[in-house]
Short mmCIF file of C-alpha atoms in Angstrom, two decimals:
data_model
loop_
_atom_site.label_atom_id
_atom_site.label_comp_id
_atom_site.label_asym_id
_atom_site.label_seq_id
_atom_site.Cartn_x
_atom_site.Cartn_y
_atom_site.Cartn_z
CA UNK B 1 0.00 0.00 0.00
CA UNK B 2 3.03 2.27 0.26
CA UNK B 3 3.56 2.36 -3.51
CA UNK B 4 2.96 5.56 -5.45
CA UNK B 5 1.65 3.23 -8.17
CA UNK B 6 -1.67 3.21 -6.35
CA UNK B 7 -2.22 6.48 -8.22
CA UNK B 8 -0.76 5.26 -11.49
CA UNK B 9 -3.76 6.50 -13.42
CA UNK B 10 -2.16 9.94 -13.11
CA UNK B 11 0.97 8.77 -14.93
CA UNK B 12 -0.06 5.89 -17.18
CA UNK B 13 -1.68 7.56 -20.18
CA UNK B 14 -4.31 6.07 -22.46
CA UNK B 15 -1.57 5.66 -25.06
CA UNK B 16 0.49 3.73 -22.50
CA UNK B 17 -2.46 1.46 -21.69
CA UNK B 18 -3.12 0.78 -25.37
CA UNK B 19 0.54 -0.18 -25.78
CA UNK B 20 0.26 -3.09 -23.33
CA UNK B 21 -1.56 -6.36 -23.87
CA UNK B 22 -4.51 -6.96 -21.57
CA UNK B 23 -2.70 -9.78 -19.79
CA UNK B 24 0.15 -7.50 -18.69
CA UNK B 25 -2.18 -4.84 -17.27
CA UNK B 26 -4.32 -7.49 -15.58
CA UNK B 27 -1.27 -8.97 -13.87
CA UNK B 28 -0.21 -5.70 -12.23
CA UNK B 29 -3.73 -4.78 -11.11
CA UNK B 30 -4.67 -5.85 -7.60
CA UNK B 31 -8.12 -5.02 -6.22
CA UNK B 32 -8.66 -2.56 -9.03
CA UNK B 33 -5.37 -0.69 -8.52
CA UNK B 34 -2.38 -0.80 -10.85
CA UNK B 35 0.84 -1.31 -8.93
CA UNK B 36 3.65 -1.30 -11.50
CA UNK B 37 4.82 -0.66 -15.06
CA UNK B 38 5.19 -3.96 -17.00
CA UNK B 39 8.71 -4.16 -18.46
CA UNK B 40 9.34 -7.61 -20.00
CA UNK B 41 7.78 -11.04 -20.28
CA UNK B 42 9.01 -14.62 -20.39
CA UNK B 43 5.86 -15.97 -22.05
CA UNK B 44 6.06 -19.71 -22.61
CA UNK B 45 6.23 -21.04 -26.15
CA UNK B 46 6.53 -24.47 -27.75
CA UNK B 47 10.07 -24.99 -29.08
CA UNK B 48 10.26 -27.74 -31.68
CA UNK B 49 13.16 -29.69 -33.19
CA UNK B 50 12.66 -29.08 -36.91
CA UNK B 51 14.77 -32.07 -37.98
CA UNK B 52 12.83 -34.51 -35.81
CA UNK B 53 9.48 -33.18 -36.97
CA UNK B 54 10.56 -33.39 -40.60
CA UNK B 55 11.76 -36.97 -40.06
CA UNK B 56 8.38 -37.81 -38.52
CA UNK B 57 6.51 -36.25 -41.42
CA UNK B 58 5.03 -33.43 -39.36
CA UNK B 59 4.38 -30.27 -41.38
CA UNK B 60 5.19 -27.00 -39.66
CA UNK B 61 3.27 -23.81 -40.43
CA UNK B 62 5.08 -21.47 -42.85
CA UNK B 63 7.27 -18.93 -41.08
CA UNK B 64 6.11 -15.34 -40.81
CA UNK B 65 2.48 -16.05 -41.72
CA UNK B 66 0.92 -15.48 -38.32
CA UNK B 67 -0.63 -18.94 -38.66
CA UNK B 68 -3.09 -20.07 -36.02
CA UNK B 69 -1.81 -22.45 -33.32
CA UNK B 70 -2.19 -26.17 -33.86
CA UNK B 71 -5.49 -27.58 -32.71
CA UNK B 72 -5.29 -30.16 -29.91
CA UNK B 73 -5.94 -32.89 -32.49
CA UNK B 74 -3.09 -31.64 -34.69
CA UNK B 75 -0.81 -31.43 -31.65
CA UNK B 76 -1.55 -34.96 -30.46
CA UNK B 77 -1.16 -36.35 -33.99
CA UNK B 78 2.27 -34.68 -34.22
CA UNK B 79 3.20 -36.19 -30.86
CA UNK B 80 2.24 -39.67 -32.03
CA UNK B 81 4.40 -39.37 -35.13
CA UNK B 82 7.39 -38.02 -33.20
CA UNK B 83 7.07 -40.69 -30.48
CA UNK B 84 7.55 -43.38 -33.12
CA UNK B 85 11.08 -42.12 -33.85
CA UNK B 86 14.43 -43.32 -32.53
CA UNK B 87 17.56 -41.28 -31.93
CA UNK B 88 20.77 -42.11 -33.81
CA UNK B 89 21.81 -44.06 -30.71
CA UNK B 90 18.59 -46.09 -30.87
CA UNK B 91 16.89 -44.37 -27.95
CA UNK B 92 13.17 -43.66 -28.16
CA UNK B 93 12.17 -40.07 -28.95
CA UNK B 94 9.51 -38.51 -26.72
CA UNK B 95 6.91 -36.17 -28.11
CA UNK B 96 7.25 -33.41 -25.53
CA UNK B 97 8.45 -32.36 -22.13
CA UNK B 98 8.47 -29.28 -19.89
CA UNK B 99 10.00 -28.32 -16.58
CA UNK B 100 7.65 -29.73 -13.96
CA UNK B 101 9.52 -29.63 -10.66
CA UNK B 102 7.81 -27.04 -8.40
CA UNK B 103 7.91 -24.09 -8.36
CA UNK B 104 8.44 -24.45 -12.14
CA UNK B 105 5.23 -25.15 -14.03
CA UNK B 106 6.25 -24.78 -17.67
CA UNK B 107 3.61 -27.22 -18.91
CA UNK B 108 0.80 -24.97 -17.66
CA UNK B 109 -0.16 -23.82 -21.22
CA UNK B 110 -1.32 -27.39 -21.92
CA UNK B 111 -3.84 -27.14 -19.08
CA UNK B 112 -4.85 -23.57 -19.89
CA UNK B 113 -5.56 -24.62 -23.48
CA UNK B 114 -8.58 -26.48 -22.09
CA UNK B 115 -9.66 -24.48 -19.04
CA UNK B 116 -8.35 -20.95 -19.59
CA UNK B 117 -6.89 -19.03 -16.62
CA UNK B 118 -6.71 -21.21 -13.52
CA UNK B 119 -8.42 -18.70 -11.24
CA UNK B 120 -11.64 -16.90 -12.08
CA UNK B 121 -10.96 -13.86 -9.91
CA UNK B 122 -12.73 -14.34 -6.59
CA UNK B 123 -10.22 -14.16 -3.77
CA UNK B 124 -7.36 -13.24 -6.09
CA UNK B 125 -4.74 -11.24 -4.26
CA UNK B 126 -6.60 -11.52 -0.94
CA UNK B 127 -5.96 -14.68 1.11
CA UNK B 128 -8.88 -13.90 3.42
CA UNK B 129 -11.47 -13.07 0.78
CA UNK B 130 -13.27 -16.40 0.85
CA UNK B 131 -12.97 -19.92 2.21
CA UNK B 132 -13.45 -21.16 -1.36
CA UNK B 133 -10.90 -20.52 -4.09
CA UNK B 134 -12.45 -19.78 -7.48
CA UNK B 135 -10.84 -22.41 -9.73
CA UNK B 136 -11.49 -22.61 -13.45
CA UNK B 137 -14.65 -24.74 -13.89
CA UNK B 138 -12.94 -26.98 -16.46
CA UNK B 139 -9.69 -27.47 -14.51
CA UNK B 140 -10.36 -31.12 -13.67
CA UNK B 141 -11.15 -31.88 -17.32
CA UNK B 142 -7.96 -30.11 -18.41
CA UNK B 143 -5.90 -32.20 -16.00
CA UNK B 144 -7.49 -35.30 -17.45
CA UNK B 145 -6.55 -34.30 -21.01
CA UNK B 146 -2.88 -33.82 -20.09
CA UNK B 147 -2.84 -37.03 -18.05
CA UNK B 148 -4.05 -38.85 -21.19
CA UNK B 149 -0.99 -37.63 -23.10
CA UNK B 150 1.32 -39.03 -20.46
CA UNK B 151 -0.55 -42.34 -20.26
CA UNK B 152 -0.37 -42.68 -24.04
CA UNK B 153 3.44 -42.40 -23.90
CA UNK B 154 3.49 -39.14 -25.84
CA UNK B 155 5.65 -37.34 -23.24
CA UNK B 156 9.02 -38.17 -21.72
CA UNK B 157 8.96 -40.74 -18.90
CA UNK B 158 9.94 -37.90 -16.56
CA UNK B 159 7.17 -35.53 -17.62
CA UNK B 160 5.41 -34.34 -14.50
CA UNK B 161 8.51 -34.22 -12.31
CA UNK B 162 11.47 -33.33 -14.58
CA UNK B 163 13.57 -30.37 -13.53
CA UNK B 164 14.25 -27.59 -16.01
CA UNK B 165 17.78 -28.88 -16.58
CA UNK B 166 16.52 -32.43 -17.29
CA UNK B 167 13.79 -31.23 -19.65
CA UNK B 168 16.14 -28.95 -21.58
CA UNK B 169 18.89 -31.57 -21.77
CA UNK B 170 16.52 -34.07 -23.36
CA UNK B 171 15.66 -31.55 -26.05
CA UNK B 172 19.30 -30.64 -26.66
CA UNK B 173 20.22 -34.31 -27.06
CA UNK B 174 17.44 -34.96 -29.57
CA UNK B 175 15.48 -37.22 -27.22
CA UNK B 176 12.52 -34.83 -27.07
CA UNK B 177 10.82 -33.37 -30.14
CA UNK B 178 8.98 -30.47 -28.49
CA UNK B 179 9.70 -28.51 -25.34
CA UNK B 180 7.51 -25.98 -23.57
CA UNK B 181 9.92 -23.37 -22.26
CA UNK B 182 10.56 -19.72 -21.64
CA UNK B 183 12.45 -17.51 -24.16
CA UNK B 184 15.60 -17.72 -22.06
CA UNK B 185 16.28 -21.20 -23.45
CA UNK B 186 16.32 -19.81 -27.00
CA UNK B 187 19.53 -17.95 -26.18
CA UNK B 188 21.16 -21.26 -25.24
CA UNK B 189 19.86 -22.95 -28.40
CA UNK B 190 21.43 -20.28 -30.60
CA UNK B 191 24.87 -21.50 -29.51
CA UNK B 192 24.12 -25.01 -30.82
CA UNK B 193 23.73 -26.49 -34.31
CA UNK B 194 20.21 -27.67 -33.56
CA UNK B 195 17.51 -26.52 -35.99
CA UNK B 196 14.55 -25.26 -34.00
CA UNK B 197 11.42 -23.17 -34.30
CA UNK B 198 9.19 -21.49 -31.73
CA UNK B 199 5.47 -22.15 -32.08
CA UNK B 200 2.48 -21.05 -30.04
CA UNK B 201 1.11 -23.66 -27.61
CA UNK B 202 -1.76 -25.69 -29.09
CA UNK B 203 -5.34 -24.52 -28.85
CA UNK B 204 -7.70 -26.74 -26.86
CA UNK B 205 -11.27 -26.80 -25.58
CA UNK B 206 -11.03 -23.24 -24.23
CA UNK B 207 -11.19 -22.19 -27.86
CA UNK B 208 -8.65 -19.36 -27.86
CA UNK B 209 -4.85 -19.14 -27.97
CA UNK B 210 -3.40 -18.82 -24.48
CA UNK B 211 -0.09 -19.11 -22.69
CA UNK B 212 1.48 -17.78 -19.53
CA UNK B 213 4.86 -16.73 -18.17
CA UNK B 214 6.58 -14.33 -15.82
CA UNK B 215 6.35 -10.56 -15.95
CA UNK B 216 9.15 -8.17 -14.98
CA UNK B 217 7.97 -4.82 -13.65
CA UNK B 218 9.19 -1.39 -12.59
CA UNK B 219 7.58 -0.03 -9.42
CA UNK B 220 7.75 3.45 -7.90
CA UNK B 221 7.95 3.82 -4.14
CA UNK B 222 6.01 6.62 -2.48
CA UNK B 223 8.76 8.93 -1.27
CA UNK B 224 6.36 11.65 -0.18
CA UNK B 225 7.93 14.03 -2.70
CA UNK B 226 5.51 14.67 -5.63
CA UNK B 227 8.25 15.91 -7.97
CA UNK B 228 10.44 12.92 -7.24
CA UNK B 229 7.54 10.52 -7.76
CA UNK B 230 6.64 12.16 -11.09
CA UNK B 231 10.28 11.91 -12.19
CA UNK B 232 10.38 8.23 -11.21
CA UNK B 233 7.30 7.52 -13.32
CA UNK B 234 8.85 9.37 -16.25
CA UNK B 235 11.91 7.15 -15.83
CA UNK B 236 9.64 4.07 -15.73
CA UNK B 237 8.06 5.07 -19.03
CA UNK B 238 11.54 5.45 -20.57
CA UNK B 239 12.81 2.13 -19.17
CA UNK B 240 9.87 0.28 -20.73
CA UNK B 241 10.04 2.00 -24.13
CA UNK B 242 11.38 1.53 -27.66
CA UNK B 243 13.57 4.58 -26.99
CA UNK B 244 15.77 2.75 -24.50
CA UNK B 245 15.92 -0.27 -26.82
CA UNK B 246 17.43 2.03 -29.46
CA UNK B 247 19.80 3.70 -26.99
CA UNK B 248 21.01 0.60 -25.11
CA UNK B 249 21.60 -2.47 -27.32
CA UNK B 250 20.60 -5.61 -25.46
CA UNK B 251 18.52 -3.74 -22.87
CA UNK B 252 15.68 -6.22 -23.29
CA UNK B 253 17.07 -9.61 -22.35
CA UNK B 254 13.50 -10.96 -22.47
CA UNK B 255 10.60 -9.99 -24.75
CA UNK B 256 9.35 -6.47 -23.97
CA UNK B 257 5.88 -6.06 -22.50
CA UNK B 258 4.98 -3.08 -24.72
CA UNK B 259 3.67 -3.93 -28.17
CA UNK B 260 5.44 -0.91 -29.70
CA UNK B 261 8.92 -2.23 -28.82
CA UNK B 262 9.78 -4.21 -31.93
CA UNK B 263 13.59 -4.19 -31.91
CA UNK B 264 13.84 -7.32 -29.76
CA UNK B 265 12.01 -9.30 -32.45
CA UNK B 266 14.44 -8.41 -35.23
CA UNK B 267 16.26 -11.66 -34.51
CA UNK B 268 14.56 -14.50 -36.47
CA UNK B 269 14.63 -16.87 -33.48
CA UNK B 270 12.61 -14.44 -31.36
CA UNK B 271 10.27 -13.20 -34.08
CA UNK B 272 7.52 -15.80 -33.44
CA UNK B 273 7.22 -14.56 -29.84
CA UNK B 274 5.72 -11.29 -31.07
CA UNK B 275 2.52 -13.17 -31.97
CA UNK B 276 2.58 -15.31 -28.80
CA UNK B 277 2.96 -12.49 -26.26
CA UNK B 278 -0.50 -10.95 -26.77
CA UNK B 279 -2.05 -14.30 -25.77
CA UNK B 280 -0.22 -14.45 -22.44
CA UNK B 281 -2.19 -14.35 -19.19
CA UNK B 282 0.15 -13.87 -16.25
CA UNK B 283 -1.09 -15.86 -13.29
CA UNK B 284 -1.39 -14.03 -10.00
CA UNK B 285 -1.62 -16.94 -7.56
CA UNK B 286 -4.07 -16.28 -4.73
CA UNK B 287 -2.86 -16.38 -1.19
CA UNK B 288 0.61 -14.96 -1.63
CA UNK B 289 3.85 -16.89 -1.32
CA UNK B 290 3.66 -20.57 -0.49
CA UNK B 291 0.19 -21.63 -1.62
CA UNK B 292 1.16 -21.81 -5.31
CA UNK B 293 4.35 -23.82 -4.77
CA UNK B 294 3.25 -25.95 -1.82
CA UNK B 295 -0.37 -26.72 -2.61
CA UNK B 296 -1.59 -25.81 -6.09
CA UNK B 297 1.23 -27.10 -8.32
CA UNK B 298 1.93 -30.31 -6.34
CA UNK B 299 -1.74 -31.36 -6.42
CA UNK B 300 -2.01 -30.73 -10.17
CA UNK B 301 1.27 -32.57 -10.62
CA UNK B 302 0.00 -35.58 -8.59
CA UNK B 303 -3.12 -35.79 -10.75
CA UNK B 304 -1.16 -35.75 -14.01
CA UNK B 305 1.06 -38.52 -12.61
CA UNK B 306 -2.02 -40.57 -11.75
CA UNK B 307 -1.52 -40.34 -7.98
CA UNK B 308 -4.80 -38.44 -7.56
CA UNK B 309 -7.85 -38.16 -9.76
CA UNK B 310 -8.40 -34.69 -11.27
CA UNK B 311 -11.42 -34.28 -9.00
CA UNK B 312 -9.39 -35.24 -5.93
CA UNK B 313 -6.70 -32.73 -6.91
CA UNK B 314 -9.27 -29.94 -7.20
CA UNK B 315 -10.79 -30.95 -3.86
CA UNK B 316 -7.43 -30.99 -2.09
CA UNK B 317 -6.56 -27.57 -3.52
CA UNK B 318 -9.85 -26.29 -2.09
CA UNK B 319 -9.08 -27.91 1.27
CA UNK B 320 -5.60 -26.36 1.37
CA UNK B 321 -7.12 -22.98 0.52
CA UNK B 322 -9.70 -23.28 3.28
CA UNK B 323 -6.99 -24.10 5.81
CA UNK B 324 -5.07 -21.05 4.64
CA UNK B 325 -8.03 -18.72 5.15
CA UNK B 326 -8.32 -19.92 8.73
CA UNK B 327 -4.77 -18.89 9.63
#
């Protein structure tokens, strides 16, 4: 409550608002108040091994066309074809993987493809708002769809508990055809000879493209000095702009949150992210630190691994939330 951003409407112009995707503004708005300037995003994409997909007979969308994401049926068919391959060493190729070891949850776009954002708003940002957490109505069904992929052998054996290092290493070694990952991994791939592309996550029952990621922000502390606060907001606008991208090469180490900042996407490897970013919804886990990592992700993880039913997972998340509201 001590942030000058509580009065950000005085500094964030209509032009500024129009320059941000709705997901970025939604993520920095708590109880109707904007608390920060979005700076960059690590929106999750689907990185594919072009050579493996070509070998499997999977056609990729033409580059630079703004093609729609694969449907869930197209995605699963591609996974089946890739999972029939062998590496040069004779090892089986897995269709996909993603970092799954909490607090990492890089397979979340697969769930969101079917249920949309995990939380429908009630209680968000306020751990004492309600004894019931407002989960997406189709969350249990979404868990079931992802569990089916694992049961069908279309993911790596470690999917559901692989660390980021394990998931990325499998992709680098050609044992995984598709990897859900943040843009940071693209930088590592550029130093290899691997042929890769970045695609949007598949579209599922929710019926719209969606992904998620992390959002970097610039906040202004209330110093009590109006001139200093105004100057800090002016600096925030500059630090999130195309102007600083032109003045400081490499300023944006991750995709910029503003739609007007195009310089980052000049590199062909990052170009597909420009179409993915507007579909990002940045999750603001209810309850503050701890609930997300200790209750929500582990229960979803257990259901995908078959240790709980999707309905049990949803029920145990609700029970954990209720206990939290009683603290």
